[in-house]
């Protein structure tokens, strides 16, 4: 009795430093673009899910669901905010997907939005730690550069991953960013520049870190009937998975393997009936350069310890055809936390439509991976072209 | 292909001033009680939805879904926070209900939690305005006592509602609060005491306002199969509606009639196949005393303008058998914003089980009404006893 679920429309603002814009305005801009792109009348939308992480802390604004719905002229919807830290809007996509798949809704508007710039740097660092349990590791002083610094040091120790291999992630994603007009950073960096950038949380340096970003992205999800009726340029969601992982470092057996990602990937491949070898293009959660390496291993693209050599171009490590983060990733496109998940799906949809500025030739299967907290909330989406 | 949805288990902390407790701990306490009450093994839970409004602003803590799930030992769930201001956890119940009803999930744990005490008073007032559009009416200085003060003045002007009738709401709900061990206020007030309490936002006085409250409540929702299999003391959800209303005062034609409530009620009665005359007990969103009067009219219990005379005991205004807010309501039980929606459902479930400390005799149908912002997010749940 379940229907296929399609991404009928996508929309996005520019990602970057967007002074003078508020959450409502950014969200509405992306949503309007997605509605137009979908060709589906907005009266068919049953739910508006706004993925957002720190809108309350950073801007004092909550209740984004009804406010944005009103701005869009939608007066008869179930409108809520969904929060799962940096995985907020992909988590919202998962709930929308499930409602449509089971037949509870015909069309759902999923929006991700965040404003992170314009605040003092310590306010931002403090806001981000809202995704760390303040009752335990938060009060102990843990931050995300701290967490990922430990992950990077441990990955180098366990697998012999080199500083240069990790820097290759930034170099690659900066190159992709140059080609993506939505990207925050459109400037190349050299390996030497990464290695010489100021230390942040040893061994992480500044160019290993994604920037603070403002932006919004939106998706119109729908069922087979409406996708056909309105002839929208649909991409099918072959799998939509949200799963929880360890919410504290102390719950990890080994911090270089992210249990939530591993389990989400296994389930997503099973649902979609494909394996990592079938994925042509992937947008991964490279909040720090080493994260892309860890993710690429946990998602099965490379064996554990082979992610570093693979990104640095080692032929033997390449047991996958996947192109990773042709959007520029979080490192170059930027990381407007609550918007990132929808932004990743936006990018993969454009790839599967054959309309991406950094097009992967003949892309058929795309994957997105989005994580919140210490990989405490993980989503994996597998998308398939309907062309 | 849809299944009936049941509230298989409920749990709640005390509502009140709970110093030293954090959101995670309160949420886990209520959730554990609901899981035990349901008799359903926690391994059957597919989603954990945490309704919370200002956890970020007031405590700096987000990502409550995965953190609370981890504390409950749930390691394989879709765990998110859902926010719709003061309707956050009833909105979460609606999403959980829909997923179960359509067959996408077998059992969902819905938790509402908030901590509002312990902060300076202006910090709390400021936090609450996160439910007002800061791009328009927020920057103009609107607060919720301001909004409800206008509603009250206008209701008195249009319908001749008296100051004494509005005070009767507080007097009634304080009386109920004395009988409810979960209630924050367990002390009677007289009409004179209400009228003599300090002015807050003319004509609203202090005893017209709900208090700042800490607390959590939780529900285990499930399908017919699991409810029968585990013999849980189930109450059926006959209707679960979430709808958006005007998100700004300027979007209202008339602020004494809340369009979102009217439409949510019409839809809920239609889905449940009952009318307001069938409802035995109702928990309404009396954040201010006049709100209960407005709600009781918009939900169809009384004609417009008859809510005031009805609460003051006018026999002619009584075209309904409903008992309103026997929990003590937000005015006496308290208003831990994100927890209030689940708390209301907790109260009605206890009534329908025949186990409420302020039991309404032979209660068969119960209704909850929960609103966020300027009635910008409204939920109506209709519950039916399975006894």
XYZ file of C-alpha atoms in Angstrom:
774
model
C 0.000 0.000 0.000
C 3.026 2.280 0.038
C 3.758 4.724 -2.773
C 7.062 5.795 -4.219
C 8.179 9.172 -2.908
C 9.648 11.814 -5.205
C 11.535 15.047 -4.819
C 9.315 17.052 -7.139
C 10.934 20.420 -6.583
C 14.028 21.955 -5.022
C 15.042 25.490 -4.166
C 17.962 27.166 -2.464
C 19.285 30.547 -1.505
C 22.946 31.373 -1.943
C 24.971 29.926 0.945
C 27.312 32.440 2.574
C 27.384 35.557 4.693
C 23.957 37.111 4.175
C 23.665 40.157 6.451
C 20.251 41.706 6.904
C 18.349 38.526 6.113
C 16.209 36.791 8.720
C 15.260 33.125 9.012
C 11.724 33.686 7.781
C 12.843 35.499 4.649
C 15.532 32.984 3.749
C 13.187 30.048 4.328
C 10.415 31.609 2.242
C 12.819 32.370 -0.621
C 14.014 28.774 -0.853
C 10.477 27.418 -0.382
C 8.983 29.564 -3.139
C 11.676 28.381 -5.532
C 10.984 24.738 -4.649
C 7.221 25.172 -5.079
C 7.676 26.789 -8.501
C 10.192 24.120 -9.493
C 7.781 21.353 -8.481
C 4.879 22.720 -10.502
C 2.597 21.411 -7.730
C -0.038 23.928 -6.513
C 0.720 25.042 -2.978
C -2.853 24.142 -1.977
C -1.783 20.489 -2.274
C 0.835 20.907 0.474
C -0.337 19.241 3.700
C 2.673 19.827 5.941
C 5.421 22.409 6.239
C 8.451 21.102 8.120
C 11.163 23.644 8.864
C 14.511 22.119 9.795
C 16.455 24.517 12.000
C 19.027 24.049 14.750
C 19.960 27.231 16.631
C 17.413 29.794 15.449
C 16.319 30.275 19.045
C 19.791 30.691 20.490
C 21.255 32.781 17.647
C 18.271 34.931 16.669
C 15.579 34.502 19.360
C 13.106 33.240 16.746
C 11.102 30.023 17.092
C 7.676 28.982 15.722
C 9.191 29.064 12.232
C 6.657 26.550 10.894
C 3.523 28.707 11.142
C 5.368 31.973 10.457
C 6.941 30.709 7.234
C 3.701 28.971 6.217
C 1.871 32.279 6.623
C 4.504 34.060 4.530
C 3.945 31.463 1.803
C 0.178 31.957 1.911
C -0.401 28.446 3.259
C -3.272 28.683 5.736
C -4.314 25.090 6.218
C -1.210 23.038 6.966
C 0.504 21.215 9.805
C 3.531 23.461 10.257
C 6.306 22.614 12.704
C 10.018 23.028 13.263
C 12.102 19.859 13.383
C 15.454 19.898 15.131
C 18.202 17.295 15.111
C 21.189 19.667 15.337
C 23.137 19.758 12.043
C 20.883 17.012 10.634
C 17.678 18.984 11.256
C 16.405 19.397 7.717
C 17.345 15.945 6.470
C 15.558 14.562 9.538
C 12.566 16.666 8.492
C 12.834 15.143 5.007
C 12.734 11.680 6.539
C 9.506 12.430 8.439
C 7.949 13.979 5.322
C 9.043 10.985 3.253
C 7.504 8.520 5.693
C 4.174 10.353 5.822
C 3.937 10.389 2.028
C 5.159 6.834 1.588
C 2.520 5.511 3.975
C -0.197 7.575 2.332
C -0.805 9.995 5.220
C 0.127 13.032 3.098
C 0.210 13.770 -0.627
C 2.796 16.544 -0.634
C 5.083 17.961 2.053
C 7.232 21.081 1.937
C 10.534 20.558 3.742
C 12.679 23.599 4.407
C 16.064 23.930 6.074
C 17.265 27.308 7.278
C 19.941 28.848 9.502
C 21.681 32.129 10.259
C 25.086 31.706 11.876
C 27.029 34.800 10.882
C 26.999 38.236 12.458
C 27.399 36.986 16.033
C 30.614 37.068 18.068
C 32.725 33.956 17.458
C 32.354 32.693 21.039
C 28.551 33.018 20.757
C 28.641 30.731 17.726
C 30.925 28.149 19.356
C 28.670 28.197 22.389
C 25.531 27.826 20.257
C 26.979 24.813 18.437
C 27.578 23.048 21.750
C 23.796 22.915 22.174
C 24.256 19.609 20.319
C 26.457 18.288 23.145
C 24.845 16.985 26.339
C 25.319 19.952 28.657
C 24.646 17.708 31.635
C 27.837 15.730 31.015
C 30.358 16.456 28.261
C 29.203 20.030 27.664
C 30.042 21.136 31.198
C 33.365 19.311 30.815
C 34.233 21.748 28.025
C 33.766 19.629 24.920
C 33.319 21.499 21.633
C 33.003 20.145 18.084
C 36.508 21.192 16.987
C 37.596 19.301 20.125
C 35.630 16.192 19.190
C 36.841 16.136 15.595
C 40.425 16.914 16.679
C 40.328 13.734 18.748
C 38.809 11.799 15.848
C 41.535 13.048 13.487
C 44.397 12.308 15.871
C 43.038 8.833 16.520
C 42.463 8.108 12.814
C 46.068 9.080 12.056
C 47.275 6.886 14.916
C 45.172 3.821 14.054
C 45.355 3.857 10.266
C 48.442 5.870 9.431
C 46.315 8.539 7.781
C 48.611 11.458 7.012
C 48.136 15.180 7.595
C 48.537 15.631 3.819
C 45.746 13.164 3.032
C 43.354 15.016 5.322
C 44.346 18.320 3.721
C 43.496 16.807 0.335
C 39.817 16.845 1.346
C 39.852 20.623 1.710
C 41.852 21.112 -1.490
C 39.390 18.943 -3.452
C 36.261 20.539 -1.993
C 37.598 24.065 -2.520
C 38.124 23.140 -6.177
C 34.509 21.988 -6.437
C 33.344 25.152 -4.634
C 34.864 27.318 -7.346
C 32.428 25.745 -9.795
C 29.306 26.036 -7.628
C 27.655 29.468 -7.716
C 25.792 28.690 -4.457
C 29.029 28.054 -2.572
C 30.335 30.345 0.160
C 34.016 29.814 -0.753
C 34.907 30.111 -4.399
C 38.658 30.260 -3.958
C 41.235 27.484 -4.324
C 43.615 26.575 -1.534
C 46.852 24.628 -1.840
C 47.886 21.757 0.440
C 50.586 23.995 1.866
C 48.036 26.679 2.721
C 45.923 24.146 4.618
C 48.955 22.916 6.580
C 50.109 26.463 7.328
C 46.705 27.757 8.430
C 46.327 28.613 12.150
C 45.845 25.720 14.565
C 42.292 25.342 15.941
C 42.184 22.060 17.832
C 45.284 19.989 17.229
C 45.712 18.485 14.641
C 42.834 20.456 13.084
C 43.751 23.754 11.424
C 41.538 26.551 10.185
C 41.221 25.259 6.621
C 40.101 21.907 7.990
C 36.965 23.596 9.348
C 33.739 24.463 7.553
C 32.760 28.129 7.810
C 29.826 29.764 9.599
C 27.141 30.138 6.965
C 23.692 31.619 6.420
C 21.258 30.054 3.986
C 18.166 28.019 3.256
C 17.203 25.138 0.989
C 13.830 23.531 0.373
C 12.276 20.412 -1.121
C 8.785 19.533 -2.276
C 8.218 15.838 -1.618
C 5.257 14.085 -3.169
C 3.725 10.773 -4.145
C 3.652 9.071 -7.527
C 0.191 10.369 -8.420
C 0.969 14.052 -7.941
C 4.456 13.771 -9.444
C 2.903 12.360 -12.606
C -0.091 14.690 -12.605
C 2.043 17.821 -12.449
C 4.874 16.524 -14.615
C 7.420 17.699 -12.109
C 11.044 16.807 -12.895
C 10.979 14.127 -10.270
C 13.792 12.238 -8.616
C 12.781 9.187 -6.572
C 13.793 8.775 -2.932
C 14.983 5.189 -2.893
C 15.727 5.270 0.844
C 15.279 7.762 3.662
C 16.840 6.781 6.967
C 17.211 8.628 10.281
C 18.825 6.803 13.140
C 20.374 7.757 16.448
C 23.980 7.097 17.329
C 25.998 7.619 20.521
C 25.059 10.997 22.024
C 28.293 11.274 24.023
C 31.949 10.496 23.280
C 31.960 8.242 26.314
C 29.317 6.082 24.621
C 31.711 5.339 21.741
C 33.754 2.173 21.620
C 35.970 3.780 18.975
C 35.507 7.383 17.840
C 36.879 6.818 14.340
C 33.941 4.570 13.429
C 30.585 6.253 13.685
C 28.103 3.614 14.581
C 25.085 5.735 13.586
C 26.472 6.265 10.095
C 27.316 2.584 9.680
C 23.826 1.461 10.709
C 22.038 4.163 8.732
C 23.999 3.216 5.611
C 23.348 -0.508 5.967
C 19.643 0.129 6.330
C 19.516 2.623 3.467
C 21.326 0.289 1.058
C 18.994 -2.515 2.072
C 15.861 -0.425 1.501
C 17.128 0.926 -1.827
C 18.401 -2.442 -3.020
C 21.787 -1.034 -3.970
C 25.270 -1.017 -2.496
C 27.972 1.615 -2.070
C 29.456 0.470 -5.402
C 26.289 1.683 -7.171
C 26.477 5.264 -5.900
C 27.656 7.742 -8.526
C 27.649 10.910 -6.451
C 27.515 11.611 -2.737
C 27.204 14.658 -0.553
C 28.803 13.857 2.808
C 28.883 15.731 6.094
C 32.416 17.204 5.914
C 32.021 19.666 8.810
C 35.763 19.089 9.279
C 38.026 17.675 6.583
C 38.661 14.445 8.475
C 34.897 13.904 8.738
C 34.651 13.256 5.005
C 37.285 10.528 5.331
C 35.519 8.892 8.285
C 32.126 9.154 6.555
C 33.420 7.756 3.252
C 34.634 4.684 5.136
C 31.570 4.256 7.361
C 29.314 4.488 4.295
C 31.219 1.624 2.663
C 32.840 3.544 -0.181
C 36.273 2.610 1.132
C 37.584 0.123 3.670
C 38.414 1.472 7.120
C 41.708 3.316 6.869
C 41.507 3.645 3.073
C 39.568 6.928 3.070
C 42.735 9.020 3.429
C 44.675 7.336 0.604
C 41.541 7.398 -1.573
C 40.971 11.155 -1.316
C 44.671 11.689 -1.985
C 44.333 9.709 -5.201
C 45.721 6.275 -4.344
C 44.459 3.971 -7.106
C 44.463 0.873 -4.897
C 42.064 2.484 -2.437
C 39.481 3.155 -5.118
C 36.922 0.384 -4.924
C 34.165 2.899 -5.614
C 33.264 5.137 -8.517
C 31.648 7.721 -6.252
C 32.377 11.411 -6.638
C 32.247 12.968 -3.182
C 30.998 16.471 -2.454
C 30.968 17.997 -5.956
C 28.942 20.814 -4.387
C 32.031 21.857 -2.492
C 30.655 20.191 0.630
C 30.291 21.855 3.979
C 33.936 22.946 3.699
C 33.339 25.139 0.617
C 29.620 25.390 -0.047
C 29.223 26.182 3.630
C 27.353 24.792 6.609
C 24.161 26.659 7.546
C 23.539 23.854 10.038
C 19.748 23.493 9.867
C 19.778 23.997 6.094
C 22.614 21.636 5.253
C 20.540 18.452 4.915
C 18.093 19.958 2.430
C 21.018 21.641 0.680
C 22.718 18.283 0.163
C 19.537 16.778 -1.294
C 19.190 19.855 -3.516
C 22.684 19.218 -4.880
C 22.113 15.526 -5.538
C 18.764 16.205 -7.217
C 20.515 18.641 -9.559
C 23.109 15.949 -10.324
C 20.416 13.369 -11.059
C 18.640 15.839 -13.328
C 21.928 16.317 -15.182
C 21.887 20.018 -14.398
C 24.634 20.468 -11.827
C 27.426 22.980 -12.474
C 29.921 20.290 -11.429
C 28.031 17.514 -13.197
C 29.012 13.902 -12.583
C 28.469 12.229 -15.973
C 25.543 9.807 -16.167
C 24.783 10.028 -12.474
C 21.984 7.587 -11.652
C 22.234 6.980 -7.901
C 23.099 9.723 -5.431
C 23.534 9.596 -1.656
C 23.439 12.226 1.065
C 24.827 11.806 4.563
C 24.059 14.362 7.258
C 25.004 14.154 10.933
C 24.014 15.989 14.106
C 26.070 16.165 17.298
C 28.624 13.419 17.848
C 26.982 11.550 14.941
C 24.122 11.241 17.436
C 21.512 11.883 14.733
C 22.405 10.501 11.328
C 20.454 10.544 8.096
C 21.227 8.757 4.864
C 19.170 9.403 1.755
C 19.578 7.470 -1.481
C 18.097 9.144 -4.540
C 17.580 7.693 -8.009
C 17.034 9.503 -11.244
C 13.687 8.984 -12.963
C 15.090 9.998 -16.359
C -5.579 0.363 5.424
C -5.351 2.696 8.393
C -5.272 1.417 11.953
C -6.781 2.886 15.077
C -4.214 4.697 17.193
C -4.088 4.312 20.958
C -2.463 6.068 23.862
C -1.036 2.936 25.433
C 0.916 4.623 28.196
C 1.286 7.996 29.876
C 3.796 9.448 32.300
C 4.419 12.800 33.908
C 6.711 14.534 36.322
C 5.348 16.949 38.879
C 4.692 20.338 37.282
C 6.177 23.262 39.189
C 9.460 24.852 40.210
C 11.985 22.054 39.908
C 15.443 23.497 40.577
C 18.467 21.362 39.750
C 16.669 19.318 37.099
C 17.687 19.465 33.433
C 15.596 18.844 30.323
C 17.141 15.447 29.701
C 16.427 14.195 33.196
C 12.846 15.462 33.273
C 12.116 14.027 29.828
C 13.593 10.641 30.710
C 11.601 10.484 33.964
C 8.283 11.059 32.202
C 9.227 8.745 29.326
C 10.195 5.858 31.593
C 6.875 6.154 33.403
C 4.979 6.128 30.094
C 6.905 3.092 28.831
C 6.211 1.158 32.031
C 2.561 2.219 31.972
C 2.189 1.037 28.363
C 3.636 -2.411 29.018
C 5.110 -2.225 25.499
C 8.802 -3.238 25.278
C 10.958 -0.243 24.443
C 12.503 -2.208 21.566
C 9.181 -1.756 19.743
C 9.541 2.056 19.770
C 10.455 3.337 16.303
C 10.502 7.089 16.910
C 11.210 9.387 19.821
C 9.688 12.840 19.360
C 10.597 15.416 21.982
C 8.307 18.448 22.038
C 10.187 21.441 23.394
C 9.924 25.180 22.805
C 12.712 27.254 24.376
C 15.246 24.672 25.538
C 17.852 26.353 23.369
C 17.161 29.891 24.535
C 16.617 29.094 28.226
C 19.163 26.319 28.792
C 21.441 26.167 25.728
C 20.468 22.549 25.101
C 19.241 21.197 21.767
C 19.491 17.730 20.165
C 17.143 16.455 22.881
C 15.885 13.604 20.681
C 19.097 11.562 20.501
C 20.261 12.568 23.993
C 17.012 11.479 25.665
C 16.827 8.352 23.478
C 20.334 7.403 24.629
C 19.347 7.958 28.271
C 16.403 5.608 27.738
C 18.647 2.939 26.197
C 17.001 3.311 22.785
C 19.748 2.910 20.188
C 17.866 2.337 16.965
C 15.225 5.059 16.658
C 14.439 8.183 14.667
C 14.834 10.782 17.420
C 14.053 14.450 16.829
C 12.826 17.553 18.598
C 9.555 19.044 17.368
C 8.805 22.692 18.047
C 5.558 24.593 17.601
C 5.948 27.022 20.514
C 3.491 26.207 23.338
C 1.900 23.494 21.160
C 5.189 21.643 20.626
C 4.396 18.314 22.245
C 0.811 18.033 21.027
C 2.148 18.759 17.523
C 4.634 15.937 18.114
C 1.712 13.709 19.122
C -0.043 14.554 15.869
C 2.990 13.510 13.784
C 3.373 10.311 15.803
C -0.341 9.603 15.441
C -0.222 10.040 11.674
C 2.796 7.765 11.249
C 1.112 5.011 13.247
C -2.295 5.471 11.668
C -0.837 5.130 8.166
C 1.205 2.084 9.156
C 4.644 3.697 8.935
C 5.392 3.050 12.623
C 4.097 0.587 15.234
C 4.874 2.584 18.344
C 6.097 6.124 18.942
C 7.285 7.721 22.168
C 6.165 11.360 22.399
C 7.682 13.488 25.151
C 7.087 17.101 26.076
C 9.566 18.923 28.298
C 10.453 22.444 29.384
C 12.384 24.334 32.043
C 11.213 27.918 32.513
C 12.069 28.781 36.115
C 15.349 29.933 37.564
C 15.967 32.630 34.937
C 15.448 36.371 35.417
C 11.858 37.411 34.644
C 12.846 39.508 31.621
C 14.776 36.546 30.171
C 11.599 34.477 30.350
C 9.396 37.149 28.780
C 11.975 37.574 26.041
C 12.184 33.805 25.468
C 8.416 33.539 25.106
C 8.425 36.170 22.361
C 10.361 33.685 20.217
C 6.826 32.631 19.204
C 6.148 36.116 17.809
C 7.537 37.071 14.391
C 10.588 39.110 15.362
C 10.695 40.565 11.874
C 7.408 42.408 12.401
C 5.395 42.392 15.613
C 8.283 41.258 17.823
C 10.388 44.317 17.035
C 7.266 46.426 17.598
C 7.279 45.251 21.223
C 4.466 42.733 21.273
C 4.454 40.217 24.142
C 1.923 37.529 25.022
C 0.459 39.376 28.013
C 0.051 42.247 25.530
C -1.727 40.061 22.969
C -4.077 38.504 25.520
C -4.723 41.866 27.167
C -6.009 43.121 23.813
C -8.086 39.962 23.358
C -9.615 40.388 26.824
C -10.407 44.086 26.382
C -11.961 43.404 23.003
C -13.994 40.429 24.285
C -15.398 42.577 27.101
C -16.201 45.327 24.609
C -17.844 43.109 21.979
C -19.725 40.658 24.171
C -20.135 42.401 27.481
C -17.975 39.816 29.201
C -17.327 41.067 32.728
C -14.108 41.271 34.710
C -15.776 39.016 37.308
C -16.602 36.353 34.704
C -12.991 36.233 33.546
C -11.819 35.990 37.155
C -14.142 33.000 37.585
C -11.855 31.001 35.279
C -8.937 31.422 37.672
C -11.085 30.713 40.734
C -12.423 27.505 39.137
C -9.051 26.269 37.942
C -7.370 27.009 41.272
C -10.061 24.872 42.913
C -9.269 22.015 40.535
C -5.541 22.509 41.112
C -5.990 21.834 44.836
C -7.145 18.341 43.932
C -4.381 17.529 41.455
C -1.121 16.388 43.049
C 0.781 17.208 39.823
C -0.337 20.860 39.897
C 2.030 23.739 40.588
C -0.564 25.795 42.503
C -2.557 23.959 45.147
C -4.051 27.014 46.811
C -7.507 28.553 46.348
C -7.973 32.163 45.334
C -11.101 34.261 45.744
C -12.610 36.457 43.021
C -11.560 39.489 45.060
C -7.980 38.291 45.190
C -7.894 37.956 41.397
C -9.321 41.460 40.949
C -6.913 42.939 43.483
C -3.786 41.246 42.121
C -1.206 43.528 40.478
C -1.917 44.719 36.928
C 0.189 43.042 34.224
C -1.241 44.142 30.892
C -4.555 45.921 31.312
C -7.116 44.421 31.912
C -5.018 41.320 32.728
C -3.850 40.978 36.314
C -1.335 38.620 37.845
C -3.838 35.911 38.786
C -5.101 35.911 35.201
C -1.687 34.591 34.093
C -0.368 31.059 34.118
C 2.912 30.648 36.001
C 6.390 29.779 34.712
C 6.701 26.037 35.129
C 9.189 23.196 34.777
C 8.062 19.701 33.890
C 7.704 16.868 31.426
C 4.975 14.519 30.257
C 5.130 11.580 27.876
C 2.888 9.309 25.827
C 3.374 5.940 24.188
C 1.251 5.851 21.037
C 0.658 2.559 19.276
C -1.483 0.661 16.819
C -4.320 -1.764 17.500
C -2.125 -4.851 17.210
C 0.427 -3.824 19.823
C -2.193 -2.313 22.120
C -4.000 -5.657 22.177
C -0.834 -7.758 22.310
C 0.495 -5.997 25.390
C -2.869 -5.443 27.054
C -2.033 -1.833 27.710
C -4.829 0.271 29.287
C -5.480 1.913 25.964
C -7.444 5.031 25.116
C -8.192 5.571 21.448
C -7.238 8.773 19.633
C -10.420 9.544 17.721
C -8.920 12.637 16.077
C -5.513 14.315 16.013
C -5.398 17.676 14.265
C -2.640 20.262 13.882
C -3.377 23.330 11.834
C -1.824 26.750 11.402
C -3.646 29.970 12.183
C -2.691 33.640 11.767
C 0.954 34.087 12.772
C 0.565 37.826 13.430
C -2.134 39.959 15.065
C -2.330 41.956 11.859
C -3.435 38.792 10.062
C -6.527 38.561 12.294
C -9.889 39.872 11.194
C -11.043 39.725 14.800
C -8.759 38.741 17.660
C -11.526 37.344 19.863
C -12.171 34.503 17.418
C -9.194 32.273 16.811
C -9.492 30.962 13.318
C -6.963 28.167 13.869
C -8.924 26.832 16.825
C -12.233 27.032 14.958
C -10.880 25.149 11.935
C -8.982 22.585 14.011
C -12.122 21.864 16.030
C -14.352 21.492 12.982
C -11.919 19.064 11.435
C -11.421 17.107 14.661
C -15.168 16.700 15.275
C -15.598 15.577 11.673
C -12.815 12.978 11.912
C -14.046 11.689 15.285
C -17.703 11.703 14.239
C -18.768 13.570 17.356
C -19.723 17.143 18.235
C -18.931 19.486 21.092
C -22.072 18.261 22.865
C -20.499 14.780 23.148
C -17.360 15.912 24.965
C -17.383 15.073 28.681
C -14.072 16.589 29.684
C -11.702 19.045 28.038
C -8.254 20.404 28.769
C -8.021 23.846 27.149
C -5.098 26.195 26.658
C -5.809 28.717 29.450
C -2.440 30.488 29.345
C -4.441 33.525 30.498
C -7.872 33.293 32.102
C -9.619 34.920 29.151
C -8.069 32.331 26.824
C -10.223 29.583 28.344
C -13.340 31.640 27.555
C -12.254 32.302 23.965
C -11.271 28.660 23.465
C -14.497 27.319 24.963
C -16.419 29.364 22.406
C -14.174 28.625 19.414
C -14.388 24.895 20.184
C -18.169 25.084 20.058
C -18.944 24.392 23.710
C -20.661 27.772 24.004
C -21.903 30.369 21.540
C -19.641 33.368 20.948
C -19.992 35.667 23.927
C -21.475 32.951 26.158
C -18.139 31.658 27.447
C -17.982 34.264 30.198
C -21.514 33.724 31.552
C -21.011 29.946 31.287
C -17.868 29.820 33.436
C -19.569 32.109 35.943
C -22.401 29.581 36.200
C -25.195 31.097 34.086
C -27.600 28.202 33.444
C -28.808 29.618 30.122
C -25.299 29.581 28.676
C -24.846 25.871 29.379
C -25.553 24.003 26.175
C -22.671 21.654 26.901
C -22.012 19.080 29.594
C -18.242 19.539 29.322
C -16.075 19.942 32.408
C -13.210 22.257 31.498
C -9.691 21.956 32.889
C -10.266 19.605 35.833
C -6.466 19.283 35.925
C -6.315 22.898 37.062
C -5.316 23.938 33.554
C -2.300 25.998 32.659
C -3.417 28.523 35.314
C -3.008 26.062 38.208
C -1.351 22.897 36.975
C 1.206 25.156 35.289
C 2.530 25.748 31.792
C 5.876 24.133 31.014
C 5.335 25.267 27.447
C 6.817 22.377 25.456
C 5.364 19.841 27.894
C 1.842 21.254 28.116
C 0.370 19.401 25.130
C 1.447 15.967 26.345
C 0.421 16.989 29.862
C -3.109 17.746 28.689
C -3.374 14.374 26.935
C -2.023 12.720 30.105
C -4.831 14.338 32.093
C -7.578 13.328 29.660
C -6.262 9.763 29.457
C -6.472 9.537 33.247
C -10.062 10.820 33.080
C -10.988 8.249 30.438
C -9.405 5.505 32.511
C -11.538 6.669 35.436
C -8.445 7.273 37.530
C -8.212 11.055 37.729
C -8.028 12.758 41.139
C -10.718 15.202 39.931
C -12.672 12.518 38.103
C -15.503 13.526 35.771
C -18.112 10.776 36.267
C -18.552 8.407 33.309
C -16.235 10.373 31.026
C -16.262 8.790 27.582
C -15.008 11.502 25.210
C -12.238 13.916 26.120
C -10.730 16.796 24.165
C -7.456 18.672 24.411
C -6.746 22.047 22.869
C -3.214 23.416 22.741
C -2.048 26.595 21.032
C 1.299 28.105 20.063
C 1.980 31.788 19.398
C -1.013 33.926 18.458
C -2.986 30.666 17.998
C -0.616 30.281 15.041
C -0.182 26.561 15.706
C -3.266 24.844 17.083
C -3.836 21.214 17.962
C -7.084 19.515 18.893
C -7.109 15.917 20.063
C -10.281 13.950 20.739
C -9.824 10.838 22.843
C -12.303 8.050 23.519
C -12.271 5.513 26.282
C -11.871 1.883 25.280
C -13.448 0.654 28.513
